[in-house]
Coordinates of C-alpha atoms in Angstrom, one line a residue:
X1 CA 0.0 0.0 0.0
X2 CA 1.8 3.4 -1.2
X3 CA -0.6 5.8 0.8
X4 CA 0.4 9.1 -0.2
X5 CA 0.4 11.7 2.5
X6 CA -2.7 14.2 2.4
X7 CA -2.0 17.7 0.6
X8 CA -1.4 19.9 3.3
X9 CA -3.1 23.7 3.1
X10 CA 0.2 25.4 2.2
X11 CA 0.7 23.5 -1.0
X12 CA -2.1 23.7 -1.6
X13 CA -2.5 27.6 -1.1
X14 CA 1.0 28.0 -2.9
X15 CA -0.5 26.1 -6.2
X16 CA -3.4 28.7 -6.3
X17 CA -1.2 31.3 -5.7
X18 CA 1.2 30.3 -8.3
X19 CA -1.8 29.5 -10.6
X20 CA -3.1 33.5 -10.4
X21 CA 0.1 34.9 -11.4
X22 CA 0.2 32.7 -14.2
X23 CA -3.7 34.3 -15.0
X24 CA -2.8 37.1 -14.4
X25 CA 0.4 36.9 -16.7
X26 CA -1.6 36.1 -19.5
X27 CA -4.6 38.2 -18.8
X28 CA -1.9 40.9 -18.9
X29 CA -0.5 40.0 -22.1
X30 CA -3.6 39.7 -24.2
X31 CA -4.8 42.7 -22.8
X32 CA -1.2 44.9 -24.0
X33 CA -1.5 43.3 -27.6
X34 CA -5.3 44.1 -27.7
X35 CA -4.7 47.6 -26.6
X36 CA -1.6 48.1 -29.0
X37 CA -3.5 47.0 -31.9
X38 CA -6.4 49.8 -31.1
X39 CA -3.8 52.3 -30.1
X40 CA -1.6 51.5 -33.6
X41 CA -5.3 51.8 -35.6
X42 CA -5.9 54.9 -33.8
X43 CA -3.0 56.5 -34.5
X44 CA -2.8 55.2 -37.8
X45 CA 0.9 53.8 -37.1
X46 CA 2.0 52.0 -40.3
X47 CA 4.1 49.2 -38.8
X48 CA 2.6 47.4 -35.5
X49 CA 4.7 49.8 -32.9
X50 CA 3.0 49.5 -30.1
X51 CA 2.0 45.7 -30.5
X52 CA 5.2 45.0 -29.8
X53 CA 6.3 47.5 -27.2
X54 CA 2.7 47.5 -25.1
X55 CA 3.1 43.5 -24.1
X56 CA 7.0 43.9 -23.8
X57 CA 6.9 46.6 -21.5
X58 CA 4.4 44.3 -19.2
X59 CA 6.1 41.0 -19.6
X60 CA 8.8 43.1 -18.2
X61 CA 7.0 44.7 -15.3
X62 CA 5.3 41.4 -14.6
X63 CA 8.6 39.5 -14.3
X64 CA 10.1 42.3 -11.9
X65 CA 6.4 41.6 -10.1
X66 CA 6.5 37.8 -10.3
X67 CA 10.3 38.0 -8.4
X68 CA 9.3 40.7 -6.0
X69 CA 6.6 38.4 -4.8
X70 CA 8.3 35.1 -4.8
X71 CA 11.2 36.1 -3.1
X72 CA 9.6 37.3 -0.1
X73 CA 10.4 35.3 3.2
X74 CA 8.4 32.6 4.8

């Protein structure tokens, strides 16, 4: 018999947590390219500027974010 220990809360809690910055990562994302495409259509920009430079800029605040957050002590 290979009972396996129950889940305890804080794996459990650390999975969920882990699981909303990943939502919120690409919640983020889409939302940058989304509002980069209105902004380049809007400001009738002939090459996809701000496409690019909108989900860049958050994938790079979101990593400083993601680090911030993870490295805190227990």
């Amino acid at each position: 018999m290979n009972a396996q220990p129950p889940k305890s809360r804080s794996n459990s809690s650390e999975l969920m947590r882990y699981a909303g910055l990943g939502a919120q990562f690409f919640v983020t994302i889409g939302l940058m390219v989304w509002l980069g495409y209105k902004a380049d259509k809007w400001l009738r920009i002939p090459l996809p500027l701000l496409v690019w430079l909108l989900p860049l800029l958050s994938v790079g605040l979101l990593i400083y974010k993601l680090v911030k957050e993870t490295s805190k002590p227990k």
